[in-house]
Amino acid sequence: MSEEREMHVFDGIEEHDNPPPTWFNLLFIGTIVWGIGYLILMPGIGPGLLGWSQNKQYDAEVASAKERFAKAAPATIDLAAAMNDPLVVADGKKIFASSCAACHGPEAKGAIGPNLTDAEWLYGGTAEEIVHTVTKGAPKGMPAWESQLGAANITKVAAFVHSLGGGL
Ligand code: HEC
C-alpha cells in the first residue's frame, strides 16, 4: 500500500479504511435521487405529479380493447343478410350445439324444449320472432340469452334455427 491510510489494529488484525470506489458512491446517491424523484412523480407519498393511476391505466386499456374488439366482432349483424350467408348459419349451428342442444336435442327435434324443425310455433316462427324468443326467453323454461350470447350470436343462432325447415 503506497499512501498511508488510517488504520486500526486489534488482536493483531489490521483494519484499513478503504473508501468505496467512486462508481459505487455515484450509484448509491443515484438510487436515492431516483427514489425521491419516483415518489414525487408517481403515486407514493401523494397522488404523484404525473397523474398516473392503476385505475386510469386499466380504464384506458379496457377502452382500447373494446374499440379493437368492436371492429373484429360487431355487436349486431343484419338478420336478412345472416339468413342468406351459409357461413353465418354454420356459426349459428355451432352456437346451437353448445348452448341449445342440451334442451332442444342435437338435431333440434325436441327434448326438454320443443321441436324447432317443424312449422308448429308457440311464439312465432319468423326469423324476427325466433330472435325475440331467444333474446327474451319464454315462460316455461326457455332462458333469455340476451346477456349471455349477445345480439350478434343470437342473430346467427336464430338464422340457423330458421333454416331447419320449420321457419316461416
Ligand atoms: C334450459 C333448457 C333450454 C335451453 C338451454 C334452450 N331452450 Fe329454447 N326452449 C326451452 C323450453 C322449455 C321452451 C318452451 C318455452 C315455453 O313454452 O314457454 C323453449 C322454447 C324455445 C323457442 C320457441 C319455440 C316455439 O315454439 O315458439 C325457441 C325458438 C328456442 N327455444 C330456441 C332456443 C335456442 C336458439 C337456444 C340456444 C341459444 C335455446 N332455445 C336454449 C328450453 C331451452
PDB file of C-alpha atoms and ligand atoms in Angstrom:
ATOM      1  CA  MET A   1       0.000   0.000   0.000  1.00  0.00           C
ATOM      2  CA  SER A   2       1.640   3.231  -1.095  1.00  0.00           C
ATOM      3  CA  GLU A   3      -0.264   6.010   0.676  1.00  0.00           C
ATOM      4  CA  GLU A   4      -0.750   5.875   4.379  1.00  0.00           C
ATOM      5  CA  ARG A   5      -4.359   5.481   5.465  1.00  0.00           C
ATOM      6  CA  GLU A   6      -5.984   5.446   8.840  1.00  0.00           C
ATOM      7  CA  MET A   7      -5.533   2.034  10.329  1.00  0.00           C
ATOM      8  CA  HIS A   8      -6.985   0.163  13.237  1.00  0.00           C
ATOM      9  CA  VAL A   9      -5.241  -2.731  14.837  1.00  0.00           C
ATOM     10  CA  PHE A  10      -6.858  -5.117  17.244  1.00  0.00           C
ATOM     11  CA  ASP A  11      -5.609  -8.520  18.276  1.00  0.00           C
ATOM     12  CA  GLY A  12      -3.054  -8.339  15.507  1.00  0.00           C
ATOM     13  CA  ILE A  13      -5.719  -7.813  12.904  1.00  0.00           C
ATOM     14  CA  GLU A  14      -5.166  -4.741  10.750  1.00  0.00           C
ATOM     15  CA  GLU A  15      -8.234  -2.914   9.577  1.00  0.00           C
ATOM     16  CA  HIS A  16      -7.690  -0.332   6.835  1.00  0.00           C
ATOM     17  CA  ASP A  17     -10.170   2.387   5.973  1.00  0.00           C
ATOM     18  CA  ASN A  18     -10.683   1.814   2.281  1.00  0.00           C
ATOM     19  CA  PRO A  19     -13.142   4.346   0.857  1.00  0.00           C
ATOM     20  CA  PRO A  20     -15.734   2.790  -1.519  1.00  0.00           C
ATOM     21  CA  PRO A  21     -14.978   3.401  -5.208  1.00  0.00           C
ATOM     22  CA  THR A  22     -16.484   6.458  -6.904  1.00  0.00           C
ATOM     23  CA  TRP A  23     -18.740   4.404  -9.213  1.00  0.00           C
ATOM     24  CA  PHE A  24     -20.274   2.784  -6.145  1.00  0.00           C
ATOM     25  CA  ASN A  25     -20.943   6.126  -4.445  1.00  0.00           C
ATOM     26  CA  LEU A  26     -22.482   7.557  -7.612  1.00  0.00           C
ATOM     27  CA  LEU A  27     -24.727   4.526  -7.934  1.00  0.00           C
ATOM     28  CA  PHE A  28     -25.709   4.787  -4.275  1.00  0.00           C
ATOM     29  CA  ILE A  29     -26.544   8.511  -4.472  1.00  0.00           C
ATOM     30  CA  GLY A  30     -28.236   7.873  -7.811  1.00  0.00           C
ATOM     31  CA  THR A  31     -30.667   5.385  -6.273  1.00  0.00           C
ATOM     32  CA  ILE A  32     -31.623   7.928  -3.617  1.00  0.00           C
ATOM     33  CA  VAL A  33     -32.187  10.676  -6.190  1.00  0.00           C
ATOM     34  CA  TRP A  34     -34.175   8.227  -8.331  1.00  0.00           C
ATOM     35  CA  GLY A  35     -36.239   7.141  -5.331  1.00  0.00           C
ATOM     36  CA  ILE A  36     -37.136  10.709  -4.353  1.00  0.00           C
ATOM     37  CA  GLY A  37     -37.981  11.575  -7.951  1.00  0.00           C
ATOM     38  CA  TYR A  38     -40.152   8.465  -8.230  1.00  0.00           C
ATOM     39  CA  LEU A  39     -42.054   9.298  -5.050  1.00  0.00           C
ATOM     40  CA  ILE A  40     -42.744  12.829  -6.342  1.00  0.00           C
ATOM     41  CA  LEU A  41     -43.821  11.793  -9.846  1.00  0.00           C
ATOM     42  CA  MET A  42     -45.651   8.537  -9.182  1.00  0.00           C
ATOM     43  CA  PRO A  43     -48.297   7.731  -6.554  1.00  0.00           C
ATOM     44  CA  GLY A  44     -46.374   7.262  -3.338  1.00  0.00           C
ATOM     45  CA  ILE A  45     -46.470   9.976  -0.709  1.00  0.00           C
ATOM     46  CA  GLY A  46     -49.212  11.817  -2.606  1.00  0.00           C
ATOM     47  CA  PRO A  47     -51.073  11.081  -5.839  1.00  0.00           C
ATOM     48  CA  GLY A  48     -47.949  11.845  -7.913  1.00  0.00           C
ATOM     49  CA  LEU A  49     -47.275  14.747 -10.305  1.00  0.00           C
ATOM     50  CA  LEU A  50     -47.680  12.610 -13.453  1.00  0.00           C
ATOM     51  CA  GLY A  51     -51.270  11.774 -12.516  1.00  0.00           C
ATOM     52  CA  TRP A  52     -50.756   8.074 -13.280  1.00  0.00           C
ATOM     53  CA  SER A  53     -53.020   5.606 -11.504  1.00  0.00           C
ATOM     54  CA  GLN A  54     -53.785   1.922 -11.850  1.00  0.00           C
ATOM     55  CA  ASN A  55     -57.464   2.657 -12.440  1.00  0.00           C
ATOM     56  CA  LYS A  56     -56.756   5.170 -15.211  1.00  0.00           C
ATOM     57  CA  GLN A  57     -54.399   2.749 -16.950  1.00  0.00           C
ATOM     58  CA  TYR A  58     -56.927  -0.083 -16.591  1.00  0.00           C
ATOM     59  CA  ASP A  59     -59.760   2.057 -18.000  1.00  0.00           C
ATOM     60  CA  ALA A  60     -57.598   3.141 -20.933  1.00  0.00           C
ATOM     61  CA  GLU A  61     -56.660  -0.458 -21.745  1.00  0.00           C
ATOM     62  CA  VAL A  62     -60.256  -1.656 -21.495  1.00  0.00           C
ATOM     63  CA  ALA A  63     -61.388   1.186 -23.761  1.00  0.00           C
ATOM     64  CA  SER A  64     -58.789   0.403 -26.397  1.00  0.00           C
ATOM     65  CA  ALA A  65     -59.549  -3.345 -26.225  1.00  0.00           C
ATOM     66  CA  LYS A  66     -63.271  -2.622 -26.673  1.00  0.00           C
ATOM     67  CA  GLU A  67     -62.504  -0.468 -29.673  1.00  0.00           C
ATOM     68  CA  ARG A  68     -60.372  -3.171 -31.300  1.00  0.00           C
ATOM     69  CA  PHE A  69     -62.842  -5.927 -30.395  1.00  0.00           C
ATOM     70  CA  ALA A  70     -65.800  -3.993 -31.809  1.00  0.00           C
ATOM     71  CA  LYS A  71     -64.081  -3.966 -35.196  1.00  0.00           C
ATOM     72  CA  ALA A  72     -63.260  -7.698 -35.062  1.00  0.00           C
ATOM     73  CA  ALA A  73     -66.716  -8.831 -33.866  1.00  0.00           C
ATOM     74  CA  PRO A  74     -69.570  -6.374 -34.397  1.00  0.00           C
ATOM     75  CA  ALA A  75     -72.181  -6.311 -31.614  1.00  0.00           C
ATOM     76  CA  THR A  76     -75.080  -6.687 -34.039  1.00  0.00           C
ATOM     77  CA  ILE A  77     -75.443  -8.167 -37.501  1.00  0.00           C
ATOM     78  CA  ASP A  78     -78.178  -7.866 -40.096  1.00  0.00           C
ATOM     79  CA  LEU A  79     -80.720 -10.688 -39.813  1.00  0.00           C
ATOM     80  CA  ALA A  80     -81.666 -10.924 -43.504  1.00  0.00           C
ATOM     81  CA  ALA A  81     -78.003 -10.987 -44.507  1.00  0.00           C
ATOM     82  CA  ALA A  82     -77.260 -13.622 -41.847  1.00  0.00           C
ATOM     83  CA  MET A  83     -80.017 -15.917 -43.167  1.00  0.00           C
ATOM     84  CA  ASN A  84     -78.542 -15.754 -46.666  1.00  0.00           C
ATOM     85  CA  ASP A  85     -74.958 -16.359 -45.595  1.00  0.00           C
ATOM     86  CA  PRO A  86     -74.118 -20.081 -45.217  1.00  0.00           C
ATOM     87  CA  LEU A  87     -71.012 -19.234 -43.173  1.00  0.00           C
ATOM     88  CA  VAL A  88     -73.062 -17.292 -40.654  1.00  0.00           C
ATOM     89  CA  VAL A  89     -75.655 -20.090 -40.485  1.00  0.00           C
ATOM     90  CA  ALA A  90     -72.773 -22.539 -39.869  1.00  0.00           C
ATOM     91  CA  ASP A  91     -71.638 -20.310 -36.985  1.00  0.00           C
ATOM     92  CA  GLY A  92     -75.205 -20.456 -35.679  1.00  0.00           C
ATOM     93  CA  LYS A  93     -75.083 -24.250 -35.811  1.00  0.00           C
ATOM     94  CA  LYS A  94     -72.021 -24.246 -33.542  1.00  0.00           C
ATOM     95  CA  ILE A  95     -73.740 -21.902 -31.098  1.00  0.00           C
ATOM     96  CA  PHE A  96     -76.777 -24.183 -31.150  1.00  0.00           C
ATOM     97  CA  ALA A  97     -74.628 -27.234 -30.378  1.00  0.00           C
ATOM     98  CA  SER A  98     -73.033 -25.596 -27.349  1.00  0.00           C
ATOM     99  CA  SER A  99     -75.932 -23.552 -25.914  1.00  0.00           C
ATOM    100  CA  CYS A 100     -79.215 -25.045 -27.121  1.00  0.00           C
ATOM    101  CA  ALA A 101     -78.810 -28.748 -27.960  1.00  0.00           C
ATOM    102  CA  ALA A 102     -78.906 -29.759 -24.285  1.00  0.00           C
ATOM    103  CA  CYS A 103     -82.603 -28.825 -24.128  1.00  0.00           C
ATOM    104  CA  HIS A 104     -83.759 -28.908 -27.747  1.00  0.00           C
ATOM    105  CA  GLY A 105     -81.811 -32.029 -28.756  1.00  0.00           C
ATOM    106  CA  PRO A 106     -78.755 -32.273 -31.033  1.00  0.00           C
ATOM    107  CA  GLU A 107     -80.994 -32.249 -34.130  1.00  0.00           C
ATOM    108  CA  ALA A 108     -83.286 -29.597 -32.612  1.00  0.00           C
ATOM    109  CA  LYS A 109     -86.108 -32.122 -32.789  1.00  0.00           C
ATOM    110  CA  GLY A 110     -87.049 -31.501 -29.186  1.00  0.00           C
ATOM    111  CA  ALA A 111     -86.285 -32.812 -25.679  1.00  0.00           C
ATOM    112  CA  ILE A 112     -86.909 -30.606 -22.643  1.00  0.00           C
ATOM    113  CA  GLY A 113     -87.552 -27.781 -25.098  1.00  0.00           C
ATOM    114  CA  PRO A 114     -89.876 -28.144 -28.085  1.00  0.00           C
ATOM    115  CA  ASN A 115     -89.030 -29.318 -31.600  1.00  0.00           C
ATOM    116  CA  LEU A 116     -87.685 -26.391 -33.611  1.00  0.00           C
ATOM    117  CA  THR A 117     -87.702 -28.122 -37.009  1.00  0.00           C
ATOM    118  CA  ASP A 118     -91.449 -28.276 -37.620  1.00  0.00           C
ATOM    119  CA  ALA A 119     -93.823 -25.486 -38.517  1.00  0.00           C
ATOM    120  CA  GLU A 120     -95.510 -25.560 -35.090  1.00  0.00           C
ATOM    121  CA  TRP A 121     -94.552 -22.469 -33.132  1.00  0.00           C
ATOM    122  CA  LEU A 122     -95.665 -21.283 -29.722  1.00  0.00           C
ATOM    123  CA  TYR A 123     -94.027 -17.880 -30.015  1.00  0.00           C
ATOM    124  CA  GLY A 124     -93.832 -17.427 -33.771  1.00  0.00           C
ATOM    125  CA  GLY A 125     -91.623 -18.938 -36.458  1.00  0.00           C
ATOM    126  CA  THR A 126     -90.417 -15.952 -38.459  1.00  0.00           C
ATOM    127  CA  ALA A 127     -86.724 -15.202 -38.047  1.00  0.00           C
ATOM    128  CA  GLU A 128     -87.578 -11.972 -36.191  1.00  0.00           C
ATOM    129  CA  GLU A 129     -89.830 -13.844 -33.768  1.00  0.00           C
ATOM    130  CA  ILE A 130     -87.172 -16.508 -33.156  1.00  0.00           C
ATOM    131  CA  VAL A 131     -84.651 -13.739 -32.419  1.00  0.00           C
ATOM    132  CA  HIS A 132     -87.127 -12.267 -29.969  1.00  0.00           C
ATOM    133  CA  THR A 133     -87.850 -15.589 -28.198  1.00  0.00           C
ATOM    134  CA  VAL A 134     -84.149 -16.405 -27.872  1.00  0.00           C
ATOM    135  CA  THR A 135     -83.320 -12.885 -26.686  1.00  0.00           C
ATOM    136  CA  LYS A 136     -86.042 -12.601 -24.066  1.00  0.00           C
ATOM    137  CA  GLY A 137     -86.694 -16.277 -23.283  1.00  0.00           C
ATOM    138  CA  ALA A 138     -90.111 -17.903 -22.803  1.00  0.00           C
ATOM    139  CA  PRO A 139     -92.046 -18.527 -19.582  1.00  0.00           C
ATOM    140  CA  LYS A 140     -91.973 -22.337 -19.416  1.00  0.00           C
ATOM    141  CA  GLY A 141     -88.259 -22.923 -19.063  1.00  0.00           C
ATOM    142  CA  MET A 142     -86.629 -21.183 -22.033  1.00  0.00           C
ATOM    143  CA  PRO A 143     -83.809 -18.975 -20.715  1.00  0.00           C
ATOM    144  CA  ALA A 144     -83.229 -15.432 -22.002  1.00  0.00           C
ATOM    145  CA  TRP A 145     -79.944 -15.390 -23.906  1.00  0.00           C
ATOM    146  CA  GLU A 146     -79.551 -11.640 -24.301  1.00  0.00           C
ATOM    147  CA  SER A 147     -76.724 -11.150 -21.809  1.00  0.00           C
ATOM    148  CA  GLN A 148     -75.009 -14.494 -22.322  1.00  0.00           C
ATOM    149  CA  LEU A 149     -74.811 -14.634 -26.124  1.00  0.00           C
ATOM    150  CA  GLY A 150     -75.241 -11.011 -27.226  1.00  0.00           C
ATOM    151  CA  ALA A 151     -77.258  -9.752 -30.184  1.00  0.00           C
ATOM    152  CA  ALA A 152     -74.891 -10.877 -32.966  1.00  0.00           C
ATOM    153  CA  ASN A 153     -74.715 -14.500 -31.766  1.00  0.00           C
ATOM    154  CA  ILE A 154     -78.488 -14.617 -31.220  1.00  0.00           C
ATOM    155  CA  THR A 155     -78.997 -13.450 -34.818  1.00  0.00           C
ATOM    156  CA  LYS A 156     -76.678 -16.246 -36.003  1.00  0.00           C
ATOM    157  CA  VAL A 157     -78.354 -18.995 -33.990  1.00  0.00           C
ATOM    158  CA  ALA A 158     -81.813 -17.741 -34.998  1.00  0.00           C
ATOM    159  CA  ALA A 159     -80.775 -17.838 -38.667  1.00  0.00           C
ATOM    160  CA  PHE A 160     -79.696 -21.449 -38.103  1.00  0.00           C
ATOM    161  CA  VAL A 161     -82.935 -22.427 -36.316  1.00  0.00           C
ATOM    162  CA  HIS A 162     -84.951 -20.743 -39.058  1.00  0.00           C
ATOM    163  CA  SER A 163     -83.043 -22.762 -41.673  1.00  0.00           C
ATOM    164  CA  LEU A 164     -84.002 -26.104 -40.120  1.00  0.00           C
ATOM    165  CA  GLY A 165     -87.198 -26.371 -42.115  1.00  0.00           C
ATOM    166  CA  GLY A 166     -89.821 -25.060 -39.724  1.00  0.00           C
ATOM    167  CA  GLY A 167     -89.077 -21.381 -40.264  1.00  0.00           C
ATOM    168  CA  LEU A 168     -91.981 -19.293 -41.518  1.00  0.00           C
TER     169      LEU A 168
HETATM  170  C1  HEC B   1     -82.705 -24.977 -20.245  1.00  0.00           C
HETATM  171  C2  HEC B   1     -83.302 -25.557 -21.436  1.00  0.00           C
HETATM  172  C3  HEC B   1     -83.271 -24.731 -22.714  1.00  0.00           C
HETATM  173  C4  HEC B   1     -82.171 -24.214 -23.350  1.00  0.00           C
HETATM  174  C5  HEC B   1     -80.702 -24.320 -22.939  1.00  0.00           C
HETATM  175  C6  HEC B   1     -82.669 -23.573 -24.547  1.00  0.00           C
HETATM  176  N1  HEC B   1     -84.026 -23.681 -24.617  1.00  0.00           N
HETATM  177 FE1  HEC B   1     -85.196 -22.939 -26.067  1.00  0.00          FE
HETATM  178  N2  HEC B   1     -86.842 -23.545 -25.040  1.00  0.00           N
HETATM  179  C7  HEC B   1     -86.836 -24.307 -23.889  1.00  0.00           C
HETATM  180  C8  HEC B   1     -88.198 -24.536 -23.459  1.00  0.00           C
HETATM  181  C9  HEC B   1     -88.622 -25.329 -22.219  1.00  0.00           C
HETATM  182  C10 HEC B   1     -89.038 -23.869 -24.376  1.00  0.00           C
HETATM  183  C11 HEC B   1     -90.553 -23.736 -24.352  1.00  0.00           C
HETATM  184  C12 HEC B   1     -90.888 -22.490 -23.528  1.00  0.00           C
HETATM  185  C13 HEC B   1     -92.369 -22.235 -23.356  1.00  0.00           C
HETATM  186  O1  HEC B   1     -93.161 -22.980 -23.860  1.00  0.00           O
HETATM  187  O2  HEC B   1     -92.673 -21.176 -22.744  1.00  0.00           O
HETATM  188  C14 HEC B   1     -88.150 -23.273 -25.375  1.00  0.00           C
HETATM  189  C15 HEC B   1     -88.573 -22.541 -26.459  1.00  0.00           C
HETATM  190  C16 HEC B   1     -87.753 -22.117 -27.478  1.00  0.00           C
HETATM  191  C17 HEC B   1     -88.213 -21.465 -28.681  1.00  0.00           C
HETATM  192  C18 HEC B   1     -89.652 -21.145 -29.020  1.00  0.00           C
HETATM  193  C19 HEC B   1     -90.257 -22.308 -29.781  1.00  0.00           C
HETATM  194  C20 HEC B   1     -91.665 -22.003 -30.239  1.00  0.00           C
HETATM  195  O3  HEC B   1     -92.380 -22.964 -30.473  1.00  0.00           O
HETATM  196  O4  HEC B   1     -92.021 -20.825 -30.374  1.00  0.00           O
HETATM  197  C21 HEC B   1     -87.115 -21.220 -29.467  1.00  0.00           C
HETATM  198  C22 HEC B   1     -87.096 -20.572 -30.822  1.00  0.00           C
HETATM  199  C23 HEC B   1     -85.983 -21.690 -28.725  1.00  0.00           C
HETATM  200  N3  HEC B   1     -86.403 -22.226 -27.536  1.00  0.00           N
HETATM  201  C24 HEC B   1     -84.688 -21.594 -29.172  1.00  0.00           C
HETATM  202  C25 HEC B   1     -83.594 -21.853 -28.379  1.00  0.00           C
HETATM  203  C26 HEC B   1     -82.244 -21.534 -28.756  1.00  0.00           C
HETATM  204  C27 HEC B   1     -81.832 -20.957 -30.097  1.00  0.00           C
HETATM  205  C28 HEC B   1     -81.466 -21.889 -27.705  1.00  0.00           C
HETATM  206  C29 HEC B   1     -79.967 -21.702 -27.577  1.00  0.00           C
HETATM  207  C30 HEC B   1     -79.477 -20.351 -27.634  1.00  0.00           C
HETATM  208  C31 HEC B   1     -82.330 -22.438 -26.686  1.00  0.00           C
HETATM  209  N4  HEC B   1     -83.604 -22.391 -27.108  1.00  0.00           N
HETATM  210  C32 HEC B   1     -81.853 -22.942 -25.472  1.00  0.00           C
HETATM  211  C33 HEC B   1     -85.731 -24.753 -23.217  1.00  0.00           C
HETATM  212  C34 HEC B   1     -84.424 -24.392 -23.505  1.00  0.00           C
END
